[in-house]
Amino acid sequence: MSELKSAVNQQRLTDELDQLAEFSDAAAPEVTRVLYTDVDLKARAYLRQLCTDAGLAVREDAMGNLFARWLGSEPHVPAVGTGSHIDAIPHSGKYDGTVGVLGGLEAIRTLQTTGFQPRRSLELLMFTSEEPTRFGLGCIGSRTLSGNWSAEKIAELKDENGQRFDDVRIAAGIQGSLGDVKLPADYYSSFVELHIEQASLLEKANLPIGVVTAIAAPAALRVQLEGQGGHAGGVMMADRHDALCAAAEIVLAVERAAKSSGSPDTVGTVGICRVHPGVVNGIPSRVHMEIDIRDIDFDRRNRVVDAVRATIGEVSQNRDIDSKTELLNSDAPVSTAASVIDATEAACQQLGLKWQRMVSRAYHDSLFMAGMFPTGMIFIPCSGGVSHRPDEYASPEAIQHGVEVLALTMATLSA
């Protein structure tokens, strides 16, 4: 595989990433690509054509997960999978997820160019809706593929307009029964995802590759606070039941609980805080909050969740307001597979690329793949650790290194 480096078509991959970014509901450099919208469907069609042009056998399931397979010499044995997502949260960048999809395609094309003949088939998988933008739940595609959530439960998810997932899916032209989406237990022999780090550890260490050993998972809380509104000048401070003041205490409590967990791997975020009536001269009477708490340690994460829920109760009682807290999801963290770690590190060594082992504090479809198949992740550095912003950036050289490692890792795993 000494010819592998020269076989990666860096310019082609850069051009394809740029082209994919043009399928957006926001003007460049921002990227907005939300599930089942027109731009999402056009982006899917673009990817499907690229895979067909590469000679891959392409299929789409009833969720819209896209599979593109290069048949191996033993096509009936479990395949080696790779892939990620192409949906993008509003006003974000063009590398999150897409590097793993288009980079995965380039890894397969690279192996084709070198004349490599896999024993196991190699398959690119584009997951539907890794981002929670439209239906408030992340990794919808991989949850369904792995059976983490039932097809019936997914079908009843609703977006902000009250539209059911199943109705939106069918209206987008994606047919079939969601009950048929779950993969067989022996579908993949292994799965490996290439992704930008979304943090700055690799950049600070001046290292080209991160080998992921564990993936953190979130618990998500939805909190409704009901106080009493009134005129900002007419209600004395002692008589107020301000829902936003309660929310402010809760926001700080989330930060405090995460910081005091005893581990830097615990993080807590209040990403949504909607205030009613939202006028300068009106006392906030209602607040909708959504809280994300994640860790690579399940029990430690849950202790923080419990502490936050207790604080919500205390604050509500002290301020004499009503509160309702709903646990939206509570996913379990995973460790990656030793077999995939070993193959990835061997690839780095063979390519002369330095690496370090690290955890992923961000959430990926590989979390759910790991529940069914031996799974790993390869990280590449991104500038300043910036992600989910228009200035998200991974250099062509960094992406090429990731593709090289991915290609060689897949070649090893396909034997």
Tab-separated table of C-alpha atoms in Angstrom, residues 9 41 49 53-54 60 87 168 222 237 318 377:
chain	number	residue	atom	x	y	z
A	9	ASN	CA	-7.238	12.841	-4.941
A	41	LEU	CA	-32.833	16.113	-0.780
A	49	GLN	CA	-24.498	10.375	-8.055
A	53	ASP	CA	-19.950	7.319	-10.591
A	54	ALA	CA	-17.491	5.426	-8.358
A	60	GLU	CA	-31.588	3.806	0.343
A	87	ASP	CA	-27.161	17.355	7.540
A	168	VAL	CA	-42.599	14.395	6.537
A	222	ARG	CA	-36.697	19.758	28.769
A	237	MET	CA	-39.763	43.114	43.520
A	318	ASN	CA	-38.103	29.020	46.648
A	377	MET	CA	-13.431	6.668	15.168
